[in-house]
JSON list of C-alpha atoms in Angstrom, two decimals:
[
{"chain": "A", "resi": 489, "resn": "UNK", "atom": "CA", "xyz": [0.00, 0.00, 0.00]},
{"chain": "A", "resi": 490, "resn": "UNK", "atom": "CA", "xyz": [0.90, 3.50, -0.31]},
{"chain": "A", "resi": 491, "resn": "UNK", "atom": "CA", "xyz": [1.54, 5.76, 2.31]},
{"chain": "A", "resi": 492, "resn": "UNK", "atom": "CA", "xyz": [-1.17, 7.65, 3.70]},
{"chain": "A", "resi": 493, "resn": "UNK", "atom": "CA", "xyz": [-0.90, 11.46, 2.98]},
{"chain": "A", "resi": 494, "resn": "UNK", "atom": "CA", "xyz": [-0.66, 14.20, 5.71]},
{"chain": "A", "resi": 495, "resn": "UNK", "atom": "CA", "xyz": [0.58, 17.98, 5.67]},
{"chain": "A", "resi": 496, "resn": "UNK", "atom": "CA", "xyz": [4.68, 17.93, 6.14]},
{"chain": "A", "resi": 497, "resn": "UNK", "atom": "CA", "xyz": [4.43, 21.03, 9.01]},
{"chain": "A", "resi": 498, "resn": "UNK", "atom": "CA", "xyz": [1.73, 22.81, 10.72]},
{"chain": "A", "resi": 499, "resn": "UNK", "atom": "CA", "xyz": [1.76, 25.47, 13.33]},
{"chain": "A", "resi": 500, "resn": "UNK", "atom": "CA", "xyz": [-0.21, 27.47, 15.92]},
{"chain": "A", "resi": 501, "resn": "UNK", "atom": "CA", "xyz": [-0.19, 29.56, 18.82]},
{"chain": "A", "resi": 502, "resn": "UNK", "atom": "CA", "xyz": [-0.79, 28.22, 22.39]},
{"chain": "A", "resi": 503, "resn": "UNK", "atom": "CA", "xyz": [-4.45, 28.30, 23.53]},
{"chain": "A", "resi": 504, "resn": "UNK", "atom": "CA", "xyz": [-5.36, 27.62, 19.52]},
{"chain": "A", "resi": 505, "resn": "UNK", "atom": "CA", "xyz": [-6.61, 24.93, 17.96]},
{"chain": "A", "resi": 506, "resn": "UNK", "atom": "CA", "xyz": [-4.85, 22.72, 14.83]},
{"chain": "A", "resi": 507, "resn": "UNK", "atom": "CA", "xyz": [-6.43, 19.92, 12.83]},
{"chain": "A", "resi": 508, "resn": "UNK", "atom": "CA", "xyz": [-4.07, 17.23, 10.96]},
{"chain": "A", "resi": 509, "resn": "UNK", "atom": "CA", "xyz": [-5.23, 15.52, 7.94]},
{"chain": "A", "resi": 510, "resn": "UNK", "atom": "CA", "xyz": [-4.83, 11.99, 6.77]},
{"chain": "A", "resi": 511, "resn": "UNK", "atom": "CA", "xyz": [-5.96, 11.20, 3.57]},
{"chain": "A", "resi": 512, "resn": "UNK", "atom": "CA", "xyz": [-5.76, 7.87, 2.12]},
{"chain": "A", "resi": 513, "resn": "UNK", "atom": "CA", "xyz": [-7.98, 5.48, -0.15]},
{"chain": "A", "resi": 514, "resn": "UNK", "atom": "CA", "xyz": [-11.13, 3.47, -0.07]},
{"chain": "A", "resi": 515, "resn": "UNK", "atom": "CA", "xyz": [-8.94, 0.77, 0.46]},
{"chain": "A", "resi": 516, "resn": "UNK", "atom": "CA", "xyz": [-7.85, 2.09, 3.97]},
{"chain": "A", "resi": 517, "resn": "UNK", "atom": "CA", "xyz": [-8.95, 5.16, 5.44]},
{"chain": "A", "resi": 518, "resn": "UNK", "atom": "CA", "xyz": [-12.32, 5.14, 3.71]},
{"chain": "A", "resi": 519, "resn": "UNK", "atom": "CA", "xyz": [-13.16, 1.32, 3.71]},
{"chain": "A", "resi": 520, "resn": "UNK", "atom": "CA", "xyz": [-12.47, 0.85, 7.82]},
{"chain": "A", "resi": 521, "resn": "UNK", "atom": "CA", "xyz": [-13.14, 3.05, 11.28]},
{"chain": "A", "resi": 522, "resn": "UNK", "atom": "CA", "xyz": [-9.78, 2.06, 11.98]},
{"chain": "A", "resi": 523, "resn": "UNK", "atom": "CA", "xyz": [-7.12, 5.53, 12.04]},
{"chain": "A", "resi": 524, "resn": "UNK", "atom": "CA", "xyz": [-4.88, 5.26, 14.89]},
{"chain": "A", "resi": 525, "resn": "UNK", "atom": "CA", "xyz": [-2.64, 8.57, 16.27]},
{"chain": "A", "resi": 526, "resn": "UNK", "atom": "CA", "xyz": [0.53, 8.38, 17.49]},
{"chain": "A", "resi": 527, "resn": "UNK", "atom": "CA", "xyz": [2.65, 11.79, 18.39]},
{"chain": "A", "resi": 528, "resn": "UNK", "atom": "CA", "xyz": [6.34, 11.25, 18.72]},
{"chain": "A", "resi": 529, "resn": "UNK", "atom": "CA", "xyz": [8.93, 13.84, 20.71]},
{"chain": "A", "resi": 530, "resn": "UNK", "atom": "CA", "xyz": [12.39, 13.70, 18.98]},
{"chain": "A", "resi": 531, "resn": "UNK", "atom": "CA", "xyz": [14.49, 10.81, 19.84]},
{"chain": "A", "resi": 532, "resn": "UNK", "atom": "CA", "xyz": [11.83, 9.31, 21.96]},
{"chain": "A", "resi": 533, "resn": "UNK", "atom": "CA", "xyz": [9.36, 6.52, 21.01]},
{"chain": "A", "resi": 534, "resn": "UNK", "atom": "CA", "xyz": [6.26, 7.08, 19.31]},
{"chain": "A", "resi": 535, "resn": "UNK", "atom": "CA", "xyz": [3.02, 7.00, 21.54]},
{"chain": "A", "resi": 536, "resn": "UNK", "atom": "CA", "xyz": [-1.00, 6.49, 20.47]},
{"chain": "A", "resi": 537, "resn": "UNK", "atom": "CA", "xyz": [-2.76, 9.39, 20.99]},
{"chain": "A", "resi": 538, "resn": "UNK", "atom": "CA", "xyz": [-6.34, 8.37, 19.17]},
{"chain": "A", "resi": 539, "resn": "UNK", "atom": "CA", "xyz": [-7.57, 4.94, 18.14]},
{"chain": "A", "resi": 540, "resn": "UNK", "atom": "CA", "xyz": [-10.74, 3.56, 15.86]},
{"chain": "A", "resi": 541, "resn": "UNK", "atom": "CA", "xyz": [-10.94, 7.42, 14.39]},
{"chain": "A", "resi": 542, "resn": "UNK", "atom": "CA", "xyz": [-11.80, 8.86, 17.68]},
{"chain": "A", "resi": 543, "resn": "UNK", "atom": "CA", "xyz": [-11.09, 7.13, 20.50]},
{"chain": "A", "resi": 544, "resn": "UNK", "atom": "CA", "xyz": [-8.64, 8.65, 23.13]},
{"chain": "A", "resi": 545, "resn": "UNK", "atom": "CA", "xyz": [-6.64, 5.90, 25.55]},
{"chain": "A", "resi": 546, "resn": "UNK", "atom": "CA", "xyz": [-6.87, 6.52, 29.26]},
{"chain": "A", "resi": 547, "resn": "UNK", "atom": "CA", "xyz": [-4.18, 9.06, 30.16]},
{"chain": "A", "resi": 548, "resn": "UNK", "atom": "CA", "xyz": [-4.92, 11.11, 26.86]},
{"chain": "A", "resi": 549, "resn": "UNK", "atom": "CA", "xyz": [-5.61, 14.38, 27.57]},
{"chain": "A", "resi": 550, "resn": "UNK", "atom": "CA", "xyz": [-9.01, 15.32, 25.65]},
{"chain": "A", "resi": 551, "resn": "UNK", "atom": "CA", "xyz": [-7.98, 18.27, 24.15]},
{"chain": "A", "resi": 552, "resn": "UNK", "atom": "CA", "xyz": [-6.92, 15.53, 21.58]},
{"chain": "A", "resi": 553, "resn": "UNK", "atom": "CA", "xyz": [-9.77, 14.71, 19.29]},
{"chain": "A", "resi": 554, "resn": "UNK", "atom": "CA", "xyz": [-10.39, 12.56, 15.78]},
{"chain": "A", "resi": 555, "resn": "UNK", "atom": "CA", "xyz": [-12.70, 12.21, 13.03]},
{"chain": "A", "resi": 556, "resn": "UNK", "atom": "CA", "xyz": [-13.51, 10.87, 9.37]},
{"chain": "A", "resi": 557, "resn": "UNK", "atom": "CA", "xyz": [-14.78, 12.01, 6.66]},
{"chain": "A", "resi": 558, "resn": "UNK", "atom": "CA", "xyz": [-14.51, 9.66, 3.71]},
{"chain": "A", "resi": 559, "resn": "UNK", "atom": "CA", "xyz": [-11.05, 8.83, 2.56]},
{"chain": "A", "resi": 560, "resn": "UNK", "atom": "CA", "xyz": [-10.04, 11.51, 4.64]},
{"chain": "A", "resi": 561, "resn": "UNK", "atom": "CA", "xyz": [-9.51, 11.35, 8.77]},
{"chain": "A", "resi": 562, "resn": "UNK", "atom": "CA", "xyz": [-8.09, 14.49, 11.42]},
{"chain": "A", "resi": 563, "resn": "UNK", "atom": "CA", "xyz": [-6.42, 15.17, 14.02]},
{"chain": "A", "resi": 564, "resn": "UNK", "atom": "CA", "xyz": [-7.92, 18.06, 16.23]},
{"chain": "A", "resi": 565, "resn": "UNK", "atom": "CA", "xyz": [-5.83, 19.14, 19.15]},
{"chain": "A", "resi": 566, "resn": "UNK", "atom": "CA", "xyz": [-7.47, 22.06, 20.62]},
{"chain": "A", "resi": 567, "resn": "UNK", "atom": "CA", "xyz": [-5.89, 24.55, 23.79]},
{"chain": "A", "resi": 568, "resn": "UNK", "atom": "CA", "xyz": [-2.51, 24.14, 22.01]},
{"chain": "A", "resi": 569, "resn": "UNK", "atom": "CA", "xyz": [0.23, 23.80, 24.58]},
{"chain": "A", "resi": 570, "resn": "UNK", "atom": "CA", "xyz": [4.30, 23.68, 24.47]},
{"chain": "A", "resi": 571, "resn": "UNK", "atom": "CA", "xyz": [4.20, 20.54, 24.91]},
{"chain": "A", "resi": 572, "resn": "UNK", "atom": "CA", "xyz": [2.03, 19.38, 22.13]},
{"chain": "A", "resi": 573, "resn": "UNK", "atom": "CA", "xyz": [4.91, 20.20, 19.62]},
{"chain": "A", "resi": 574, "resn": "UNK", "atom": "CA", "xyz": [6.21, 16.96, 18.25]},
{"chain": "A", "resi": 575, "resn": "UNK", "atom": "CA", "xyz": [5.28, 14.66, 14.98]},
{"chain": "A", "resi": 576, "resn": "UNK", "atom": "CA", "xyz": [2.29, 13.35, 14.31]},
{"chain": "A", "resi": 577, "resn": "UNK", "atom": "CA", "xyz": [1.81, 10.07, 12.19]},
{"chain": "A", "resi": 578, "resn": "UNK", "atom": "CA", "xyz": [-1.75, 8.66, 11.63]},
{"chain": "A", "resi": 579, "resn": "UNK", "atom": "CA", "xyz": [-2.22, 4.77, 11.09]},
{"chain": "A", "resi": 580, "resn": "UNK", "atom": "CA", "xyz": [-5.18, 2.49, 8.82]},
{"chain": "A", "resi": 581, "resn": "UNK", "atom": "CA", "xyz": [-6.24, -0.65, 9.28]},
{"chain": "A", "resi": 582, "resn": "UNK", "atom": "CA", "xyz": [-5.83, -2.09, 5.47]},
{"chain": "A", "resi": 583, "resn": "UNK", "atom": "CA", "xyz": [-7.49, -5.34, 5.47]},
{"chain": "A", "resi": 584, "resn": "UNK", "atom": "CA", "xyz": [-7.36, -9.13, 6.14]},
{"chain": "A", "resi": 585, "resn": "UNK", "atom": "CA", "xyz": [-3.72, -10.55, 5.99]},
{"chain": "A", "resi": 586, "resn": "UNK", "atom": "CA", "xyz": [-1.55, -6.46, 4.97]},
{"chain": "A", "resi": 587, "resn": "UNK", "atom": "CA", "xyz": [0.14, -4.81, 7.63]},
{"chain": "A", "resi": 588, "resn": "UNK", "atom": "CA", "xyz": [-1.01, -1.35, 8.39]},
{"chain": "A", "resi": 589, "resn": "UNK", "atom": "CA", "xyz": [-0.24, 1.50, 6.43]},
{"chain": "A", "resi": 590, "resn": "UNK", "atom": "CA", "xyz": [1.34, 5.33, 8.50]},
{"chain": "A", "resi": 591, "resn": "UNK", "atom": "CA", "xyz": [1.13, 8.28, 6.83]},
{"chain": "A", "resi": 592, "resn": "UNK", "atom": "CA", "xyz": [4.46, 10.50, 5.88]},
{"chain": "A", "resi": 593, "resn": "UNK", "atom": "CA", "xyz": [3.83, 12.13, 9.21]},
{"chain": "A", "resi": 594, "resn": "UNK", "atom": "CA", "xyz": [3.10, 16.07, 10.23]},
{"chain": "A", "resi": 595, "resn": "UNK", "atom": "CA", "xyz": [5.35, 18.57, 12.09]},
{"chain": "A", "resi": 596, "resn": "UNK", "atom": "CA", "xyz": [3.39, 20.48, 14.70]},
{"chain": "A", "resi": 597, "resn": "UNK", "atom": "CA", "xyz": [5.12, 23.29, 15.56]},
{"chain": "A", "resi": 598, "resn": "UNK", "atom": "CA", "xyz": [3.83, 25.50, 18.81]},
{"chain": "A", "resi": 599, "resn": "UNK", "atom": "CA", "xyz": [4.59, 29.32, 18.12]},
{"chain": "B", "resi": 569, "resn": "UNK", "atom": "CA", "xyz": [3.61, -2.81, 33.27]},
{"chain": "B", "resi": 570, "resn": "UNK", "atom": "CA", "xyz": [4.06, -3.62, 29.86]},
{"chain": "B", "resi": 571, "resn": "UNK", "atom": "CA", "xyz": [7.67, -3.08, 28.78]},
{"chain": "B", "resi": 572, "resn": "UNK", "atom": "CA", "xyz": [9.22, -4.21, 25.71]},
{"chain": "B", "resi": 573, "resn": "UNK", "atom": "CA", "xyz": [13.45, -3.93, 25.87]},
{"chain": "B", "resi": 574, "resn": "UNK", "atom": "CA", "xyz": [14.77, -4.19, 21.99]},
{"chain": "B", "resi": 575, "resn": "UNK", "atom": "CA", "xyz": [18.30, -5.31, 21.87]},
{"chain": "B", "resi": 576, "resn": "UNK", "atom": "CA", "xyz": [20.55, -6.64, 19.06]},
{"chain": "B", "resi": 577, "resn": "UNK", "atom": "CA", "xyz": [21.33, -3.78, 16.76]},
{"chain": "B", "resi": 578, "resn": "UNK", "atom": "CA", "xyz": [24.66, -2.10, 15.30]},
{"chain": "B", "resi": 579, "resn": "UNK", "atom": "CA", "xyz": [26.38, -1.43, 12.26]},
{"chain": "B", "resi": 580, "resn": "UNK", "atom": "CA", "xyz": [26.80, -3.93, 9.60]},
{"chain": "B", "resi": 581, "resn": "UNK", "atom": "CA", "xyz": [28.25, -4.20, 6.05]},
{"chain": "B", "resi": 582, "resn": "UNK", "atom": "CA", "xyz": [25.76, -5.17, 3.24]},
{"chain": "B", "resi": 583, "resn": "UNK", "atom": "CA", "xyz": [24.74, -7.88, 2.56]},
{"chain": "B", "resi": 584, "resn": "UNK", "atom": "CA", "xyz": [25.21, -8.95, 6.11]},
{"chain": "B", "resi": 585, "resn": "UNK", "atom": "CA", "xyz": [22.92, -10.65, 8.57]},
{"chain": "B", "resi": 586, "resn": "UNK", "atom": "CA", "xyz": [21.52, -9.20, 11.93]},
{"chain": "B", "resi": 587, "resn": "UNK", "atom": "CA", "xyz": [19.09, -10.46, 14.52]},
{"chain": "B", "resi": 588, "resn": "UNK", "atom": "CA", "xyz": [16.94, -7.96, 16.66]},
{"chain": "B", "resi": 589, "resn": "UNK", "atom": "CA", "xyz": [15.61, -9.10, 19.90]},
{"chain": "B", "resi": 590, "resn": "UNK", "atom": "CA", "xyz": [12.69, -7.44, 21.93]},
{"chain": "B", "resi": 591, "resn": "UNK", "atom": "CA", "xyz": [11.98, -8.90, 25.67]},
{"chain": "B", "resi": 592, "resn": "UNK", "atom": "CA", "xyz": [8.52, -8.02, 27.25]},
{"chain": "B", "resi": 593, "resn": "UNK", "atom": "CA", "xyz": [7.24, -8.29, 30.07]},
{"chain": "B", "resi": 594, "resn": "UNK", "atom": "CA", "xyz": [3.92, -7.68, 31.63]},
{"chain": "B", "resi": 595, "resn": "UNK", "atom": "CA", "xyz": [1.61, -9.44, 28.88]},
{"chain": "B", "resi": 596, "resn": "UNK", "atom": "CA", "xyz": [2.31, -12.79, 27.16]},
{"chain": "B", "resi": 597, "resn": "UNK", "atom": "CA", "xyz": [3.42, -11.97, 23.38]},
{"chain": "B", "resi": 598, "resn": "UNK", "atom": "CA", "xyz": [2.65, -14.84, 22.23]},
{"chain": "B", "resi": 599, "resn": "UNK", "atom": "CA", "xyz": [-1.41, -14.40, 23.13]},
{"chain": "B", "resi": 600, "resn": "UNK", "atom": "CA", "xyz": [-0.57, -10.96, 21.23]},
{"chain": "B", "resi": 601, "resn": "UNK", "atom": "CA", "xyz": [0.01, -9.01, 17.65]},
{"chain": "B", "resi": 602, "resn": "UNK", "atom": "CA", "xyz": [3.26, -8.35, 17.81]},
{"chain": "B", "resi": 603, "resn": "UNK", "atom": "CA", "xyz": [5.02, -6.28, 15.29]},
{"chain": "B", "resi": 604, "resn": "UNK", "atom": "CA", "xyz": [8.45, -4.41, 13.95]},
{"chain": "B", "resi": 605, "resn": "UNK", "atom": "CA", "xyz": [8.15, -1.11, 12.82]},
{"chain": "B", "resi": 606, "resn": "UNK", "atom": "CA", "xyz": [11.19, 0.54, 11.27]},
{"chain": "B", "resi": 607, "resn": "UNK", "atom": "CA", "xyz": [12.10, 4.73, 11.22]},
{"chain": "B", "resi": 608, "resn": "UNK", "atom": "CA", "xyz": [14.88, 5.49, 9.10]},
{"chain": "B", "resi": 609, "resn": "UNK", "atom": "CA", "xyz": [16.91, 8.71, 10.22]},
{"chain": "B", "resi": 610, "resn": "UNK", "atom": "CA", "xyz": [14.31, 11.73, 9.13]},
{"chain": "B", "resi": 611, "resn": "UNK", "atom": "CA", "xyz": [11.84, 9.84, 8.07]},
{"chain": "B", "resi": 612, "resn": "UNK", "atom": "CA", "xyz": [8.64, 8.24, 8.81]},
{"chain": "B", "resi": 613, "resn": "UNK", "atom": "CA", "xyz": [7.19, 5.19, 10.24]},
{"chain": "B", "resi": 614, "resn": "UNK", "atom": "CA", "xyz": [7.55, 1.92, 8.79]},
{"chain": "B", "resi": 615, "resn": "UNK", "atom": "CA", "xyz": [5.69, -1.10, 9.43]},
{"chain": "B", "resi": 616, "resn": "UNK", "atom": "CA", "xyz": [7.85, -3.84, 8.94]},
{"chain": "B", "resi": 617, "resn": "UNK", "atom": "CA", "xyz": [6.46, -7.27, 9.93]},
{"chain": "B", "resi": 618, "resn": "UNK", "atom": "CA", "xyz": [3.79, -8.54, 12.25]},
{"chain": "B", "resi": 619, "resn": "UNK", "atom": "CA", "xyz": [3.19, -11.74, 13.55]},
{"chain": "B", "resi": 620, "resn": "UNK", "atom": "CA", "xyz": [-0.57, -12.91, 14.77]},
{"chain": "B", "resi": 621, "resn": "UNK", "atom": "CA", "xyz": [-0.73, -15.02, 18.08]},
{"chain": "B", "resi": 622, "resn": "UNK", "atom": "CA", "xyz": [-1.83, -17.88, 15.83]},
{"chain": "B", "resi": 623, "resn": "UNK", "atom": "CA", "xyz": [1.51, -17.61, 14.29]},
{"chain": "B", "resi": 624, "resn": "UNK", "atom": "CA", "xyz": [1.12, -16.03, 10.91]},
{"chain": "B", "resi": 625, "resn": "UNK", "atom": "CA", "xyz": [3.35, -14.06, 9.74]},
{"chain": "B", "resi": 626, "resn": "UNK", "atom": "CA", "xyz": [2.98, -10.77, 7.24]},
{"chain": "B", "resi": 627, "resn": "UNK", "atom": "CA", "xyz": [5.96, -8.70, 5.67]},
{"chain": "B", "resi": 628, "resn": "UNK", "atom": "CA", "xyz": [6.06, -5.44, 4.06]},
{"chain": "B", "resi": 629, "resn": "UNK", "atom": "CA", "xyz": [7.14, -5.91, 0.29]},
{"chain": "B", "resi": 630, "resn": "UNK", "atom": "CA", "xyz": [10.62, -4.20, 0.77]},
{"chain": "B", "resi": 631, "resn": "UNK", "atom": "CA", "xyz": [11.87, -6.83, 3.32]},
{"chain": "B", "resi": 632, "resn": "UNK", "atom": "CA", "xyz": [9.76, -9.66, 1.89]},
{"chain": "B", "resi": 633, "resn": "UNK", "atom": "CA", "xyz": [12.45, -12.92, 1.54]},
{"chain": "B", "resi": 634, "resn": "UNK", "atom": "CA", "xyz": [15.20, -11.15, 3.68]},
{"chain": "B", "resi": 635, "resn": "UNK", "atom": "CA", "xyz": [13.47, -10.96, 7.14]},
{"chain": "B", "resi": 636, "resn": "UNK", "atom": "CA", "xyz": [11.83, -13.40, 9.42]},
{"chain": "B", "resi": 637, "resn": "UNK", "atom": "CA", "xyz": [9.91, -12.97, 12.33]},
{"chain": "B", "resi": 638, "resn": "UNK", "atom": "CA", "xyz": [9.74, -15.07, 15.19]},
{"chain": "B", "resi": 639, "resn": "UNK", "atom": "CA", "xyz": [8.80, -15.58, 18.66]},
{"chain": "B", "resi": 640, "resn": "UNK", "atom": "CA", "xyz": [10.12, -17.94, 21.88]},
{"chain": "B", "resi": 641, "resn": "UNK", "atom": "CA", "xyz": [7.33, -18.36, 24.08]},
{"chain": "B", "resi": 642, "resn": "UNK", "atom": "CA", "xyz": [9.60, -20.14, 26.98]},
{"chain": "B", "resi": 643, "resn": "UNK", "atom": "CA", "xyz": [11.15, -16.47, 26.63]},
{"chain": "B", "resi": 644, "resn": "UNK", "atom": "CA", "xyz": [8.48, -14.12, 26.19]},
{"chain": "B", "resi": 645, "resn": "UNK", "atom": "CA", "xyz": [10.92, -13.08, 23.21]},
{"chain": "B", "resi": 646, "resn": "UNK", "atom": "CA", "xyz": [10.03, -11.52, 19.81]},
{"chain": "B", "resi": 647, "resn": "UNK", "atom": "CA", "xyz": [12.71, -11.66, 17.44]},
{"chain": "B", "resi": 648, "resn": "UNK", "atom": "CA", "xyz": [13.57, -9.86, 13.77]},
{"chain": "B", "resi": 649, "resn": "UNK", "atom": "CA", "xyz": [16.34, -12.09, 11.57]},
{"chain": "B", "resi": 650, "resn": "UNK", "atom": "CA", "xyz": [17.58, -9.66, 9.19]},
{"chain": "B", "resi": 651, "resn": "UNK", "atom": "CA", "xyz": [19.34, -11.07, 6.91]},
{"chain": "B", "resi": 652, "resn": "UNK", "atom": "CA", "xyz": [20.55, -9.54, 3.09]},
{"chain": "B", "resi": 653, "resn": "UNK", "atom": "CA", "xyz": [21.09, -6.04, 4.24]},
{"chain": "B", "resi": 654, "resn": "UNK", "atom": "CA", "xyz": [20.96, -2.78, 2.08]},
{"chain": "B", "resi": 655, "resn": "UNK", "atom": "CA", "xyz": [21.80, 0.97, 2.94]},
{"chain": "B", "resi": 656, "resn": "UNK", "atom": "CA", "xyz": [18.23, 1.18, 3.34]},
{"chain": "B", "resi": 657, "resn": "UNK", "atom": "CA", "xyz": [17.29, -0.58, 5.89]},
{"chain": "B", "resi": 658, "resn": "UNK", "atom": "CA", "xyz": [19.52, 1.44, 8.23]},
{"chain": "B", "resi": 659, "resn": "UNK", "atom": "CA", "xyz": [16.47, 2.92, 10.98]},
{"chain": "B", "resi": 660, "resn": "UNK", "atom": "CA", "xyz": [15.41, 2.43, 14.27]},
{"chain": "B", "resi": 661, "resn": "UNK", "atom": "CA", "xyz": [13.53, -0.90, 14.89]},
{"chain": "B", "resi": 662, "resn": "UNK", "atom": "CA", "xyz": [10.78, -0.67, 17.03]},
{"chain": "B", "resi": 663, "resn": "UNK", "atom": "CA", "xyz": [9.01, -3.76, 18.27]},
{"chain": "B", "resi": 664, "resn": "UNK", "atom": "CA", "xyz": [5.28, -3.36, 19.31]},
{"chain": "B", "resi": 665, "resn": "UNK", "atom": "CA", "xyz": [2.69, -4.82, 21.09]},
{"chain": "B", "resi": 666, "resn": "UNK", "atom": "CA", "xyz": [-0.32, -4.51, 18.96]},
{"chain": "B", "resi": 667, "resn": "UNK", "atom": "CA", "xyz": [-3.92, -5.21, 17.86]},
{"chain": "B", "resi": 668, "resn": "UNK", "atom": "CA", "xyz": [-5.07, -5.39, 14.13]},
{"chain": "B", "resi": 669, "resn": "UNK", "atom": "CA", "xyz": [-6.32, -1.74, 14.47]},
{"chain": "B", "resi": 670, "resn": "UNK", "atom": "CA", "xyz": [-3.34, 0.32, 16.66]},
{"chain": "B", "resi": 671, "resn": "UNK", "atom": "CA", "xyz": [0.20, -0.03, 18.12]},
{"chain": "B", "resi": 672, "resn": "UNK", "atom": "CA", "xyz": [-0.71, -0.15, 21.93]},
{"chain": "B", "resi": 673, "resn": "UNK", "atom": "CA", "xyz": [2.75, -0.69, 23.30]},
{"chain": "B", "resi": 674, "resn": "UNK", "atom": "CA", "xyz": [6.44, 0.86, 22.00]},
{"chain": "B", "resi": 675, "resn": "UNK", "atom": "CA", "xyz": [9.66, -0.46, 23.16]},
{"chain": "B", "resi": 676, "resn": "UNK", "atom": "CA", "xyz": [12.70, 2.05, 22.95]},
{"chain": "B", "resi": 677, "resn": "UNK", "atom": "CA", "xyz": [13.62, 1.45, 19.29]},
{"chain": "B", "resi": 678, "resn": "UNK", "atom": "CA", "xyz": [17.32, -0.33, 18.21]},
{"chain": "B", "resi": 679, "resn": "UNK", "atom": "CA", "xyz": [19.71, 1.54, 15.78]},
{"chain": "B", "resi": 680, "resn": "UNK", "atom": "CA", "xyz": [20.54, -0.53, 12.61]},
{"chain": "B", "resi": 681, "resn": "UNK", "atom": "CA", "xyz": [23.21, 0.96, 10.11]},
{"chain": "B", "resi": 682, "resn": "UNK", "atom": "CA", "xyz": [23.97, -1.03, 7.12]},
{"chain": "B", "resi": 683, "resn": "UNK", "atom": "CA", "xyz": [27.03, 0.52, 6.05]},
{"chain": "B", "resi": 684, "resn": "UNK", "atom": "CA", "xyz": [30.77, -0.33, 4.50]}
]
């Protein structure tokens, strides 16, 4: 499969809000509810943020948000903080017997 | 706690052969999805092989025929056999607890540089 397709960089104040896209196919963004998030600080592992489009794991804060639309899912993190600035990569289920497929992965940069 | 310890990597000429080891602890991998994931310097995530807790096994196409995946279960062990390696598979190997829908667990990540 192809990689999934998300902006390179995006940026925002703290207190604002920034949405990351994730566009794919109907082969696996479209054709499943199943987008993981995962945000990863330079040098450090990656960890999931959202799960099945819009699910947040306990400890997430929930200024972290997802949705679909189509072949087409987002990342919402809203009351931008310091901290938020890492790299975002978004993950689809792509069927029976094919590993997943990440996107290229999105810069968030806190101004 | 889950933790999952990667060990095994380095630098190694071409062509050469590598195994990656990843110990957890806290679950049993082999009632799990357990998978490699790859992130070569700059770049993006990866996913390199999984293996289901039935024991099938899935590759990406770019290390199809050159790695295996593997498990001991009297070890709680997952293991990557790398074997036929180019300039670019040089990345950090990540070995993850998963699920057919999301990575739930990350261990540190191994350095592998295929280099002369």
């Amino acid at each position: 499969q192809s990689a999934l397709t998300q902006p390179r960089s995006v940026s925002g104040s703290p207190g604002q809000s920034v949405t990351i896209s994730c566009t794919g196919t109907s082969s696996d963004v479209g054709g499943y509810n199943y987008v993981s998030w995962y945000q990863q600080h330079p040098g450090k592992a990656p960890k999931l943020m959202i799960y099945d489009v819009s699910k947040r794991p306990s400890g997430v804060p929930d200024r972290f948000s997802g949705s679909k639309s189509g072949n087409t899912a987002s990342l919402t993190i809203s009351g931008l903080q310091a901290e938020d600035e890492a790299d975002y990569y978004c993950c689809s289920y792509a069927g029976s017997y094919t590993l997943g497929v990440f996107g290229g992965g999105t810069k968030l940069t806190v101004l | 706690e889950v933790q999952l310890v990667e060990s095994g990597g380095g630098l190694i000429q071409p062509g050469g052969s590598l195994r990656l080891s990843c110990a957890a602890s806290g679950f049993t991998v082999s009632s799990n999805y357990m998978s490699w994931v790859r992130q070569a310097p700059g770049k993006g995530l990866e996913w390199v092989s999984v293996i289901y807790s039935g024991g099938s096994t899935y590759y990406a196409d770019s290390v199809k025929g050159r790695f295996t995946i593997s498990r001991d279960n009297s070890k709680n062990t997952l293991y990557l056999q790398m074997n036929s390696l180019r300039a670019e598979d040089t990345a950090v190997y990540y070995c993850a607890r998963a699920t057919i829908t999301m990575i739930v667990s990350w261990g540190q990540g191994t350095l592998v540089t295929v280099s002369s």
